[in-house]
Amino acid sequence: MNYEVKVDVSPIYELLGSFMVYTSKKWIRNLDIGPEWISEVSSKLSSDVSAALSQTAAWPFVDFDVLYAWAIHRNNGDSVLSFLECLQETSAEVLHEAASPYLPNLSIEEARRIRDQYTPLLELWYENYFKDVEASIIPLIEEDAKEKGMLLTKMDPMSLVEYASGGLVIENAPEVQTIVLFPTVHNRPINTYCFYKKMMLIQYPVDVPEEDEDEPPTCLLRMTHALSDPKRLRLLRYVAEKPHSLDEMVRDLDQTEESLKHHLMILRVAGLLRIHLGAEDTEKFSIRPDGASELQMFLESYMRL
């Protein structure tokens, strides 16, 4: 392990994340905001805006890797509007030059297409949704990023990544020189990541304060739901022995890949799994010991024991 970790924070990341969730509907059933958020936002959009945003369903999902690379490389502050204006006014050649160190296979034509297609839609998303929630989100992500920045001086890089992400373990990855962590709200409780050349970008979730202290906290509900299925309990016992890949699980557990992915996602968002990523470019899963202690802590806190 020879990579360095940096903590970055910006509403630009949150803009991209919320736009990605809304337009792709990816992971929506596993996110705290849930499908009802999609319906709520859609009800407030005009038919013209909805039609424009719906175009992205036919575009490559990997386009977001390029957009995030431009966000990392931003050099005009953290204003969303300034970032979008910069994208609009910057030539495709310059944008390609900014992203190519991370994405060497990106062509100038692709950089131009992504700029031209996404910039006006991101402007629509900002004007019709994001600007109304931005002020409430910024304090949450800035406070969390400050905490993670302080931990940089107290924890080794691999431990900090696992702690921030709730289970991502980056090991045996000599090609990764830098890991950039950034907090987000819309994607909670999922963490997502982009592999670039010599760099990795990891989005980790920030929990929103509970509105009603008498209700069970969301983190506790995730855990109890994850543990309510015998198949998931058996899966946890299986990965407690050593890290296993999805292919090994299909072979050993007599379950389909689709079923296992469903159960793994539920265990993952509950913070009960470690996801090992390395040079083999294959995810392996093991039990996250801290998950059991956190379950006890959350349960005792809610019960006021």
PDB file of C-alpha atoms in Angstrom:
ATOM      1  CA  MET A   1       0.000   0.000   0.000  1.00  0.00           C
ATOM      2  CA  ASN A   2       1.779   3.154  -1.188  1.00  0.00           C
ATOM      3  CA  TYR A   3      -0.991   5.588  -2.088  1.00  0.00           C
ATOM      4  CA  GLU A   4      -1.802   8.929  -0.524  1.00  0.00           C
ATOM      5  CA  VAL A   5      -5.307  10.006   0.433  1.00  0.00           C
ATOM      6  CA  LYS A   6      -6.786  13.435  -0.135  1.00  0.00           C
ATOM      7  CA  VAL A   7     -10.150  14.722   1.077  1.00  0.00           C
ATOM      8  CA  ASP A   8     -11.997  17.024  -1.295  1.00  0.00           C
ATOM      9  CA  VAL A   9     -15.350  18.708  -0.827  1.00  0.00           C
ATOM     10  CA  SER A  10     -17.496  20.689  -3.227  1.00  0.00           C
ATOM     11  CA  PRO A  11     -21.173  21.152  -4.110  1.00  0.00           C
ATOM     12  CA  ILE A  12     -20.079  20.369  -7.679  1.00  0.00           C
ATOM     13  CA  TYR A  13     -19.702  16.706  -6.697  1.00  0.00           C
ATOM     14  CA  GLU A  14     -23.151  16.776  -5.110  1.00  0.00           C
ATOM     15  CA  LEU A  15     -24.625  18.322  -8.248  1.00  0.00           C
ATOM     16  CA  LEU A  16     -23.163  15.513 -10.375  1.00  0.00           C
ATOM     17  CA  GLY A  17     -24.202  12.816  -7.900  1.00  0.00           C
ATOM     18  CA  SER A  18     -27.797  13.977  -7.594  1.00  0.00           C
ATOM     19  CA  PHE A  19     -28.056  14.379 -11.374  1.00  0.00           C
ATOM     20  CA  MET A  20     -26.639  10.868 -11.877  1.00  0.00           C
ATOM     21  CA  VAL A  21     -29.078   9.306  -9.414  1.00  0.00           C
ATOM     22  CA  TYR A  22     -32.090  11.086 -10.887  1.00  0.00           C
ATOM     23  CA  THR A  23     -31.338  10.482 -14.553  1.00  0.00           C
ATOM     24  CA  SER A  24     -30.023   6.920 -14.291  1.00  0.00           C
ATOM     25  CA  LYS A  25     -32.278   5.703 -11.430  1.00  0.00           C
ATOM     26  CA  LYS A  26     -29.248   3.572 -10.539  1.00  0.00           C
ATOM     27  CA  TRP A  27     -29.299   2.030  -7.044  1.00  0.00           C
ATOM     28  CA  ILE A  28     -32.420   4.057  -6.223  1.00  0.00           C
ATOM     29  CA  ARG A  29     -34.118   1.254  -4.280  1.00  0.00           C
ATOM     30  CA  ASN A  30     -31.059   0.959  -2.057  1.00  0.00           C
ATOM     31  CA  LEU A  31     -30.700   4.673  -1.381  1.00  0.00           C
ATOM     32  CA  ASP A  32     -32.191   6.400   1.646  1.00  0.00           C
ATOM     33  CA  ILE A  33     -34.023   8.908  -0.544  1.00  0.00           C
ATOM     34  CA  GLY A  34     -35.736   6.010  -2.349  1.00  0.00           C
ATOM     35  CA  PRO A  35     -37.983   5.939  -5.425  1.00  0.00           C
ATOM     36  CA  GLU A  36     -40.311   8.438  -3.779  1.00  0.00           C
ATOM     37  CA  TRP A  37     -37.622  11.112  -4.223  1.00  0.00           C
ATOM     38  CA  ILE A  38     -37.671  10.506  -7.983  1.00  0.00           C
ATOM     39  CA  SER A  39     -41.447  10.934  -8.005  1.00  0.00           C
ATOM     40  CA  GLU A  40     -41.319  14.033  -5.824  1.00  0.00           C
ATOM     41  CA  VAL A  41     -38.720  15.761  -7.992  1.00  0.00           C
ATOM     42  CA  SER A  42     -40.425  14.715 -11.231  1.00  0.00           C
ATOM     43  CA  SER A  43     -43.712  16.233 -10.077  1.00  0.00           C
ATOM     44  CA  LYS A  44     -42.031  19.637  -9.815  1.00  0.00           C
ATOM     45  CA  LEU A  45     -40.385  19.586 -13.239  1.00  0.00           C
ATOM     46  CA  SER A  46     -42.038  20.865 -16.390  1.00  0.00           C
ATOM     47  CA  SER A  47     -42.622  18.428 -19.223  1.00  0.00           C
ATOM     48  CA  ASP A  48     -39.925  20.146 -21.288  1.00  0.00           C
ATOM     49  CA  VAL A  49     -37.320  19.789 -18.543  1.00  0.00           C
ATOM     50  CA  SER A  50     -38.282  16.162 -17.895  1.00  0.00           C
ATOM     51  CA  ALA A  51     -38.017  15.361 -21.589  1.00  0.00           C
ATOM     52  CA  ALA A  52     -34.601  16.994 -21.810  1.00  0.00           C
ATOM     53  CA  LEU A  53     -33.247  15.117 -18.779  1.00  0.00           C
ATOM     54  CA  SER A  54     -34.608  11.803 -20.025  1.00  0.00           C
ATOM     55  CA  GLN A  55     -32.195  11.899 -22.982  1.00  0.00           C
ATOM     56  CA  THR A  56     -29.349  10.746 -20.749  1.00  0.00           C
ATOM     57  CA  ALA A  57     -30.830   7.250 -20.435  1.00  0.00           C
ATOM     58  CA  ALA A  58     -29.382   6.439 -23.865  1.00  0.00           C
ATOM     59  CA  TRP A  59     -25.927   7.871 -23.129  1.00  0.00           C
ATOM     60  CA  PRO A  60     -22.963   5.853 -21.787  1.00  0.00           C
ATOM     61  CA  PHE A  61     -22.873   5.720 -17.994  1.00  0.00           C
ATOM     62  CA  VAL A  62     -19.066   6.050 -18.112  1.00  0.00           C
ATOM     63  CA  ASP A  63     -19.589   9.663 -19.219  1.00  0.00           C
ATOM     64  CA  PHE A  64     -19.804  10.463 -15.518  1.00  0.00           C
ATOM     65  CA  ASP A  65     -16.167   9.395 -15.085  1.00  0.00           C
ATOM     66  CA  VAL A  66     -15.241  12.267 -17.396  1.00  0.00           C
ATOM     67  CA  LEU A  67     -17.495  14.758 -15.614  1.00  0.00           C
ATOM     68  CA  TYR A  68     -16.008  13.813 -12.246  1.00  0.00           C
ATOM     69  CA  ALA A  69     -12.493  14.128 -13.690  1.00  0.00           C
ATOM     70  CA  TRP A  70     -13.333  17.690 -14.723  1.00  0.00           C
ATOM     71  CA  ALA A  71     -14.719  18.331 -11.242  1.00  0.00           C
ATOM     72  CA  ILE A  72     -11.454  17.134  -9.679  1.00  0.00           C
ATOM     73  CA  HIS A  73      -9.529  19.402 -12.021  1.00  0.00           C
ATOM     74  CA  ARG A  74     -11.705  22.486 -11.392  1.00  0.00           C
ATOM     75  CA  ASN A  75      -9.585  25.573 -10.989  1.00  0.00           C
ATOM     76  CA  ASN A  76     -12.168  28.315 -10.517  1.00  0.00           C
ATOM     77  CA  GLY A  77     -13.504  27.583  -7.037  1.00  0.00           C
ATOM     78  CA  ASP A  78     -16.529  25.590  -5.916  1.00  0.00           C
ATOM     79  CA  SER A  79     -19.369  27.605  -7.434  1.00  0.00           C
ATOM     80  CA  VAL A  80     -21.603  25.284  -9.429  1.00  0.00           C
ATOM     81  CA  LEU A  81     -22.542  27.995 -11.905  1.00  0.00           C
ATOM     82  CA  SER A  82     -18.913  28.996 -12.414  1.00  0.00           C
ATOM     83  CA  PHE A  83     -17.997  25.367 -13.032  1.00  0.00           C
ATOM     84  CA  LEU A  84     -20.750  24.939 -15.611  1.00  0.00           C
ATOM     85  CA  GLU A  85     -19.876  28.242 -17.270  1.00  0.00           C
ATOM     86  CA  CYS A  86     -16.258  27.127 -17.465  1.00  0.00           C
ATOM     87  CA  LEU A  87     -17.274  23.851 -19.114  1.00  0.00           C
ATOM     88  CA  GLN A  88     -19.399  25.709 -21.623  1.00  0.00           C
ATOM     89  CA  GLU A  89     -16.677  28.184 -22.548  1.00  0.00           C
ATOM     90  CA  THR A  90     -13.645  25.890 -22.505  1.00  0.00           C
ATOM     91  CA  SER A  91     -12.588  24.273 -25.753  1.00  0.00           C
ATOM     92  CA  ALA A  92     -12.858  20.521 -26.185  1.00  0.00           C
ATOM     93  CA  GLU A  93      -9.079  20.393 -26.659  1.00  0.00           C
ATOM     94  CA  VAL A  94      -8.417  21.974 -23.260  1.00  0.00           C
ATOM     95  CA  LEU A  95     -11.025  19.802 -21.533  1.00  0.00           C
ATOM     96  CA  HIS A  96      -9.490  16.735 -23.141  1.00  0.00           C
ATOM     97  CA  GLU A  97      -6.065  17.797 -21.913  1.00  0.00           C
ATOM     98  CA  ALA A  98      -7.429  18.160 -18.372  1.00  0.00           C
ATOM     99  CA  ALA A  99      -9.018  14.699 -18.305  1.00  0.00           C
ATOM    100  CA  SER A 100      -6.554  12.674 -20.383  1.00  0.00           C
ATOM    101  CA  PRO A 101      -4.018  12.118 -17.555  1.00  0.00           C
ATOM    102  CA  TYR A 102      -6.779  10.218 -15.740  1.00  0.00           C
ATOM    103  CA  LEU A 103      -8.532   8.770 -18.812  1.00  0.00           C
ATOM    104  CA  PRO A 104      -5.877   8.203 -21.488  1.00  0.00           C
ATOM    105  CA  ASN A 105      -8.349   6.581 -23.902  1.00  0.00           C
ATOM    106  CA  LEU A 106     -10.630   9.620 -23.976  1.00  0.00           C
ATOM    107  CA  SER A 107     -10.716  11.267 -27.392  1.00  0.00           C
ATOM    108  CA  ILE A 108     -11.191  14.964 -28.121  1.00  0.00           C
ATOM    109  CA  GLU A 109     -14.422  14.085 -29.919  1.00  0.00           C
ATOM    110  CA  GLU A 110     -15.774  12.331 -26.831  1.00  0.00           C
ATOM    111  CA  ALA A 111     -14.757  15.243 -24.610  1.00  0.00           C
ATOM    112  CA  ARG A 112     -16.630  17.598 -26.962  1.00  0.00           C
ATOM    113  CA  ARG A 113     -19.722  15.391 -27.009  1.00  0.00           C
ATOM    114  CA  ILE A 114     -19.860  15.104 -23.214  1.00  0.00           C
ATOM    115  CA  ARG A 115     -19.382  18.853 -22.759  1.00  0.00           C
ATOM    116  CA  ASP A 116     -22.048  19.720 -25.322  1.00  0.00           C
ATOM    117  CA  GLN A 117     -24.602  17.158 -24.148  1.00  0.00           C
ATOM    118  CA  TYR A 118     -24.285  17.422 -20.369  1.00  0.00           C
ATOM    119  CA  THR A 119     -23.566  21.089 -19.664  1.00  0.00           C
ATOM    120  CA  PRO A 120     -27.027  22.429 -20.648  1.00  0.00           C
ATOM    121  CA  LEU A 121     -28.734  19.574 -18.799  1.00  0.00           C
ATOM    122  CA  LEU A 122     -26.684  20.178 -15.659  1.00  0.00           C
ATOM    123  CA  GLU A 123     -27.700  23.832 -15.887  1.00  0.00           C
ATOM    124  CA  LEU A 124     -31.347  22.762 -16.094  1.00  0.00           C
ATOM    125  CA  TRP A 125     -30.864  20.440 -13.113  1.00  0.00           C
ATOM    126  CA  TYR A 126     -29.301  23.233 -11.094  1.00  0.00           C
ATOM    127  CA  GLU A 127     -32.005  25.747 -11.868  1.00  0.00           C
ATOM    128  CA  ASN A 128     -34.943  23.379 -11.394  1.00  0.00           C
ATOM    129  CA  TYR A 129     -33.728  21.360  -8.414  1.00  0.00           C
ATOM    130  CA  PHE A 130     -30.249  21.663  -7.011  1.00  0.00           C
ATOM    131  CA  LYS A 131     -30.123  25.373  -6.181  1.00  0.00           C
ATOM    132  CA  ASP A 132     -33.044  24.852  -3.757  1.00  0.00           C
ATOM    133  CA  VAL A 133     -31.210  22.194  -1.703  1.00  0.00           C
ATOM    134  CA  GLU A 134     -27.611  23.360  -2.081  1.00  0.00           C
ATOM    135  CA  ALA A 135     -27.565  25.591   1.009  1.00  0.00           C
ATOM    136  CA  SER A 136     -28.767  22.805   3.299  1.00  0.00           C
ATOM    137  CA  ILE A 137     -26.240  20.297   1.940  1.00  0.00           C
ATOM    138  CA  ILE A 138     -23.056  22.378   1.980  1.00  0.00           C
ATOM    139  CA  PRO A 139     -22.714  22.531   5.807  1.00  0.00           C
ATOM    140  CA  LEU A 140     -23.162  18.738   6.047  1.00  0.00           C
ATOM    141  CA  ILE A 141     -20.481  17.849   3.522  1.00  0.00           C
ATOM    142  CA  GLU A 142     -18.068  20.552   4.683  1.00  0.00           C
ATOM    143  CA  GLU A 143     -18.296  19.479   8.322  1.00  0.00           C
ATOM    144  CA  ASP A 144     -17.732  15.836   7.430  1.00  0.00           C
ATOM    145  CA  ALA A 145     -14.820  16.629   5.108  1.00  0.00           C
ATOM    146  CA  LYS A 146     -13.215  18.645   7.898  1.00  0.00           C
ATOM    147  CA  GLU A 147     -13.469  15.636  10.222  1.00  0.00           C
ATOM    148  CA  LYS A 148     -11.942  13.302   7.616  1.00  0.00           C
ATOM    149  CA  GLY A 149      -9.188  15.827   6.957  1.00  0.00           C
ATOM    150  CA  MET A 150      -8.260  15.801  10.639  1.00  0.00           C
ATOM    151  CA  LEU A 151      -8.198  12.002  10.615  1.00  0.00           C
ATOM    152  CA  LEU A 152      -5.620  12.084   7.807  1.00  0.00           C
ATOM    153  CA  THR A 153      -3.025  12.912  10.464  1.00  0.00           C
ATOM    154  CA  LYS A 154      -4.155  10.139  12.814  1.00  0.00           C
ATOM    155  CA  MET A 155      -4.959   7.122  10.624  1.00  0.00           C
ATOM    156  CA  ASP A 156      -3.072   5.285   7.922  1.00  0.00           C
ATOM    157  CA  PRO A 157      -4.515   5.799   4.420  1.00  0.00           C
ATOM    158  CA  MET A 158      -6.083   2.336   4.030  1.00  0.00           C
ATOM    159  CA  SER A 159      -7.829   2.546   7.409  1.00  0.00           C
ATOM    160  CA  LEU A 160      -9.177   6.015   6.657  1.00  0.00           C
ATOM    161  CA  VAL A 161     -10.592   4.885   3.316  1.00  0.00           C
ATOM    162  CA  GLU A 162     -12.305   1.915   4.969  1.00  0.00           C
ATOM    163  CA  TYR A 163     -13.667   4.069   7.796  1.00  0.00           C
ATOM    164  CA  ALA A 164     -14.973   6.826   5.534  1.00  0.00           C
ATOM    165  CA  SER A 165     -16.544   4.445   3.026  1.00  0.00           C
ATOM    166  CA  GLY A 166     -17.881   1.982   5.577  1.00  0.00           C
ATOM    167  CA  GLY A 167     -15.986  -0.980   4.169  1.00  0.00           C
ATOM    168  CA  LEU A 168     -13.945  -0.257   1.008  1.00  0.00           C
ATOM    169  CA  VAL A 169     -10.484  -1.782   1.325  1.00  0.00           C
ATOM    170  CA  ILE A 170      -7.929  -0.771  -1.325  1.00  0.00           C
ATOM    171  CA  GLU A 171      -5.027  -3.204  -1.178  1.00  0.00           C
ATOM    172  CA  ASN A 172      -2.455  -4.692  -3.547  1.00  0.00           C
ATOM    173  CA  ALA A 173      -3.090  -1.881  -6.018  1.00  0.00           C
ATOM    174  CA  PRO A 174       0.387  -0.574  -6.939  1.00  0.00           C
ATOM    175  CA  GLU A 175      -1.012   1.415  -9.872  1.00  0.00           C
ATOM    176  CA  VAL A 176      -3.058   3.612  -7.511  1.00  0.00           C
ATOM    177  CA  GLN A 177      -0.959   6.547  -6.332  1.00  0.00           C
ATOM    178  CA  THR A 178      -3.703   8.872  -5.092  1.00  0.00           C
ATOM    179  CA  ILE A 179      -7.163   8.309  -3.642  1.00  0.00           C
ATOM    180  CA  VAL A 180      -9.527  11.282  -3.498  1.00  0.00           C
ATOM    181  CA  LEU A 181     -12.354  10.996  -0.969  1.00  0.00           C
ATOM    182  CA  PHE A 182     -15.355  13.274  -1.153  1.00  0.00           C
ATOM    183  CA  PRO A 183     -18.576  13.311   0.912  1.00  0.00           C
ATOM    184  CA  THR A 184     -22.054  13.312  -0.577  1.00  0.00           C
ATOM    185  CA  VAL A 185     -25.632  13.266   0.677  1.00  0.00           C
ATOM    186  CA  HIS A 186     -27.861  12.129  -2.193  1.00  0.00           C
ATOM    187  CA  ASN A 187     -26.072   8.796  -2.663  1.00  0.00           C
ATOM    188  CA  ARG A 188     -26.272   7.731   0.974  1.00  0.00           C
ATOM    189  CA  PRO A 189     -25.702   5.047   2.144  1.00  0.00           C
ATOM    190  CA  ILE A 190     -23.878   3.792  -0.966  1.00  0.00           C
ATOM    191  CA  ASN A 191     -20.287   4.585  -1.803  1.00  0.00           C
ATOM    192  CA  THR A 192     -19.249   4.629  -5.439  1.00  0.00           C
ATOM    193  CA  TYR A 193     -15.825   4.866  -7.004  1.00  0.00           C
ATOM    194  CA  CYS A 194     -14.057   5.643 -10.275  1.00  0.00           C
ATOM    195  CA  PHE A 195     -10.757   4.047 -11.238  1.00  0.00           C
ATOM    196  CA  TYR A 196      -8.538   6.402 -13.191  1.00  0.00           C
ATOM    197  CA  LYS A 197      -4.939   6.075 -14.300  1.00  0.00           C
ATOM    198  CA  LYS A 198      -2.862   6.261 -11.096  1.00  0.00           C
ATOM    199  CA  MET A 199      -5.841   7.687  -9.182  1.00  0.00           C
ATOM    200  CA  MET A 200      -9.102   6.602  -7.642  1.00  0.00           C
ATOM    201  CA  LEU A 201     -12.088   8.763  -6.739  1.00  0.00           C
ATOM    202  CA  ILE A 202     -14.315   7.507  -3.906  1.00  0.00           C
ATOM    203  CA  GLN A 203     -17.650   9.062  -3.011  1.00  0.00           C
ATOM    204  CA  TYR A 204     -18.654   8.227   0.548  1.00  0.00           C
ATOM    205  CA  PRO A 205     -22.026   8.894   2.206  1.00  0.00           C
ATOM    206  CA  VAL A 206     -22.789  11.446   4.885  1.00  0.00           C
ATOM    207  CA  ASP A 207     -25.760  10.635   7.084  1.00  0.00           C
ATOM    208  CA  VAL A 208     -28.354  13.354   7.519  1.00  0.00           C
ATOM    209  CA  PRO A 209     -29.434  14.099  11.125  1.00  0.00           C
ATOM    210  CA  GLU A 210     -32.592  12.265  12.141  1.00  0.00           C
ATOM    211  CA  GLU A 211     -35.687  14.452  12.251  1.00  0.00           C
ATOM    212  CA  ASP A 212     -37.488  12.480  14.978  1.00  0.00           C
ATOM    213  CA  GLU A 213     -35.410  11.102  17.855  1.00  0.00           C
ATOM    214  CA  ASP A 214     -38.241   8.770  18.849  1.00  0.00           C
ATOM    215  CA  GLU A 215     -38.041   6.923  15.538  1.00  0.00           C
ATOM    216  CA  PRO A 216     -35.405   4.217  14.972  1.00  0.00           C
ATOM    217  CA  PRO A 217     -32.375   5.749  13.205  1.00  0.00           C
ATOM    218  CA  THR A 218     -31.954   4.910   9.537  1.00  0.00           C
ATOM    219  CA  CYS A 219     -28.601   3.220  10.135  1.00  0.00           C
ATOM    220  CA  LEU A 220     -30.202   0.836  12.640  1.00  0.00           C
ATOM    221  CA  LEU A 221     -33.052   0.028  10.255  1.00  0.00           C
ATOM    222  CA  ARG A 222     -30.541  -0.777   7.497  1.00  0.00           C
ATOM    223  CA  MET A 223     -28.753  -3.217   9.783  1.00  0.00           C
ATOM    224  CA  THR A 224     -31.821  -4.970  11.163  1.00  0.00           C
ATOM    225  CA  HIS A 225     -33.246  -5.305   7.649  1.00  0.00           C
ATOM    226  CA  ALA A 226     -29.971  -6.768   6.400  1.00  0.00           C
ATOM    227  CA  LEU A 227     -29.928  -9.346   9.194  1.00  0.00           C
ATOM    228  CA  SER A 228     -33.590 -10.333   8.856  1.00  0.00           C
ATOM    229  CA  ASP A 229     -33.021 -12.782   5.996  1.00  0.00           C
ATOM    230  CA  PRO A 230     -31.481 -16.239   6.720  1.00  0.00           C
ATOM    231  CA  LYS A 231     -29.735 -16.194   3.326  1.00  0.00           C
ATOM    232  CA  ARG A 232     -27.902 -13.006   4.243  1.00  0.00           C
ATOM    233  CA  LEU A 233     -26.905 -14.406   7.627  1.00  0.00           C
ATOM    234  CA  ARG A 234     -25.476 -17.497   5.949  1.00  0.00           C
ATOM    235  CA  LEU A 235     -23.707 -15.255   3.464  1.00  0.00           C
ATOM    236  CA  LEU A 236     -22.112 -13.282   6.312  1.00  0.00           C
ATOM    237  CA  ARG A 237     -20.913 -16.499   7.948  1.00  0.00           C
ATOM    238  CA  TYR A 238     -19.440 -17.613   4.611  1.00  0.00           C
ATOM    239  CA  VAL A 239     -17.415 -14.421   4.070  1.00  0.00           C
ATOM    240  CA  ALA A 240     -16.341 -14.329   7.736  1.00  0.00           C
ATOM    241  CA  GLU A 241     -13.888 -17.134   6.928  1.00  0.00           C
ATOM    242  CA  LYS A 242     -11.954 -15.172   4.268  1.00  0.00           C
ATOM    243  CA  PRO A 243     -12.665 -12.776   1.376  1.00  0.00           C
ATOM    244  CA  HIS A 244     -14.636 -14.346  -1.466  1.00  0.00           C
ATOM    245  CA  SER A 245     -15.466 -13.197  -4.991  1.00  0.00           C
ATOM    246  CA  LEU A 246     -18.937 -13.261  -6.509  1.00  0.00           C
ATOM    247  CA  ASP A 247     -17.949 -16.205  -8.714  1.00  0.00           C
ATOM    248  CA  GLU A 248     -16.891 -18.181  -5.656  1.00  0.00           C
ATOM    249  CA  MET A 249     -20.194 -17.414  -3.971  1.00  0.00           C
ATOM    250  CA  VAL A 250     -22.171 -18.630  -6.981  1.00  0.00           C
ATOM    251  CA  ARG A 251     -20.133 -21.828  -6.923  1.00  0.00           C
ATOM    252  CA  ASP A 252     -20.294 -22.486  -3.182  1.00  0.00           C
ATOM    253  CA  LEU A 253     -23.658 -21.115  -2.057  1.00  0.00           C
ATOM    254  CA  ASP A 254     -25.994 -22.477  -4.727  1.00  0.00           C
ATOM    255  CA  GLN A 255     -27.509 -19.066  -5.432  1.00  0.00           C
ATOM    256  CA  THR A 256     -27.800 -17.143  -8.683  1.00  0.00           C
ATOM    257  CA  GLU A 257     -25.563 -14.187  -9.394  1.00  0.00           C
ATOM    258  CA  GLU A 258     -28.583 -11.870  -9.473  1.00  0.00           C
ATOM    259  CA  SER A 259     -29.786 -13.043  -6.053  1.00  0.00           C
ATOM    260  CA  LEU A 260     -26.316 -12.726  -4.537  1.00  0.00           C
ATOM    261  CA  LYS A 261     -25.863  -9.202  -5.902  1.00  0.00           C
ATOM    262  CA  HIS A 262     -29.162  -8.228  -4.296  1.00  0.00           C
ATOM    263  CA  HIS A 263     -28.150  -9.607  -0.894  1.00  0.00           C
ATOM    264  CA  LEU A 264     -24.614  -8.206  -1.127  1.00  0.00           C
ATOM    265  CA  MET A 265     -25.946  -4.723  -1.815  1.00  0.00           C
ATOM    266  CA  ILE A 266     -28.226  -4.848   1.237  1.00  0.00           C
ATOM    267  CA  LEU A 267     -25.373  -6.059   3.464  1.00  0.00           C
ATOM    268  CA  ARG A 268     -23.049  -3.514   1.932  1.00  0.00           C
ATOM    269  CA  VAL A 269     -25.265  -0.473   2.566  1.00  0.00           C
ATOM    270  CA  ALA A 270     -25.789  -1.705   6.130  1.00  0.00           C
ATOM    271  CA  GLY A 271     -22.044  -1.478   6.729  1.00  0.00           C
ATOM    272  CA  LEU A 272     -21.671  -5.216   7.387  1.00  0.00           C
ATOM    273  CA  LEU A 273     -19.310  -6.024   4.507  1.00  0.00           C
ATOM    274  CA  ARG A 274     -15.790  -5.103   3.524  1.00  0.00           C
ATOM    275  CA  ILE A 275     -15.223  -4.796  -0.232  1.00  0.00           C
ATOM    276  CA  HIS A 276     -11.658  -5.595  -1.239  1.00  0.00           C
ATOM    277  CA  LEU A 277     -10.354  -3.929  -4.402  1.00  0.00           C
ATOM    278  CA  GLY A 278      -6.902  -4.518  -5.815  1.00  0.00           C
ATOM    279  CA  ALA A 279      -4.751  -5.375  -8.776  1.00  0.00           C
ATOM    280  CA  GLU A 280      -6.928  -8.351  -9.750  1.00  0.00           C
ATOM    281  CA  ASP A 281      -9.724  -5.927 -10.695  1.00  0.00           C
ATOM    282  CA  THR A 282     -12.238  -8.251  -9.013  1.00  0.00           C
ATOM    283  CA  GLU A 283     -14.293  -7.338  -5.971  1.00  0.00           C
ATOM    284  CA  LYS A 284     -13.976  -9.672  -3.021  1.00  0.00           C
ATOM    285  CA  PHE A 285     -16.139  -9.495   0.070  1.00  0.00           C
ATOM    286  CA  SER A 286     -15.455 -10.229   3.728  1.00  0.00           C
ATOM    287  CA  ILE A 287     -17.283  -9.496   6.941  1.00  0.00           C
ATOM    288  CA  ARG A 288     -16.731  -6.070   8.472  1.00  0.00           C
ATOM    289  CA  PRO A 289     -16.075  -6.667  12.180  1.00  0.00           C
ATOM    290  CA  ASP A 290     -16.939  -3.071  13.096  1.00  0.00           C
ATOM    291  CA  GLY A 291     -20.449  -3.680  11.760  1.00  0.00           C
ATOM    292  CA  ALA A 292     -21.406  -5.933  14.674  1.00  0.00           C
ATOM    293  CA  SER A 293     -20.133  -3.445  17.255  1.00  0.00           C
ATOM    294  CA  GLU A 294     -21.936  -0.584  15.496  1.00  0.00           C
ATOM    295  CA  LEU A 295     -25.168  -2.584  15.535  1.00  0.00           C
ATOM    296  CA  GLN A 296     -24.885  -2.999  19.287  1.00  0.00           C
ATOM    297  CA  MET A 297     -24.044   0.690  19.737  1.00  0.00           C
ATOM    298  CA  PHE A 298     -26.972   1.921  17.613  1.00  0.00           C
ATOM    299  CA  LEU A 299     -29.377  -0.516  19.262  1.00  0.00           C
ATOM    300  CA  GLU A 300     -28.333   0.396  22.809  1.00  0.00           C
ATOM    301  CA  SER A 301     -28.498   4.088  21.970  1.00  0.00           C
ATOM    302  CA  TYR A 302     -32.010   3.834  20.581  1.00  0.00           C
ATOM    303  CA  MET A 303     -33.187   1.666  23.497  1.00  0.00           C
ATOM    304  CA  ARG A 304     -31.508   4.151  25.877  1.00  0.00           C
ATOM    305  CA  LEU A 305     -29.708   1.371  27.702  1.00  0.00           C
TER     306      LEU A 305
END
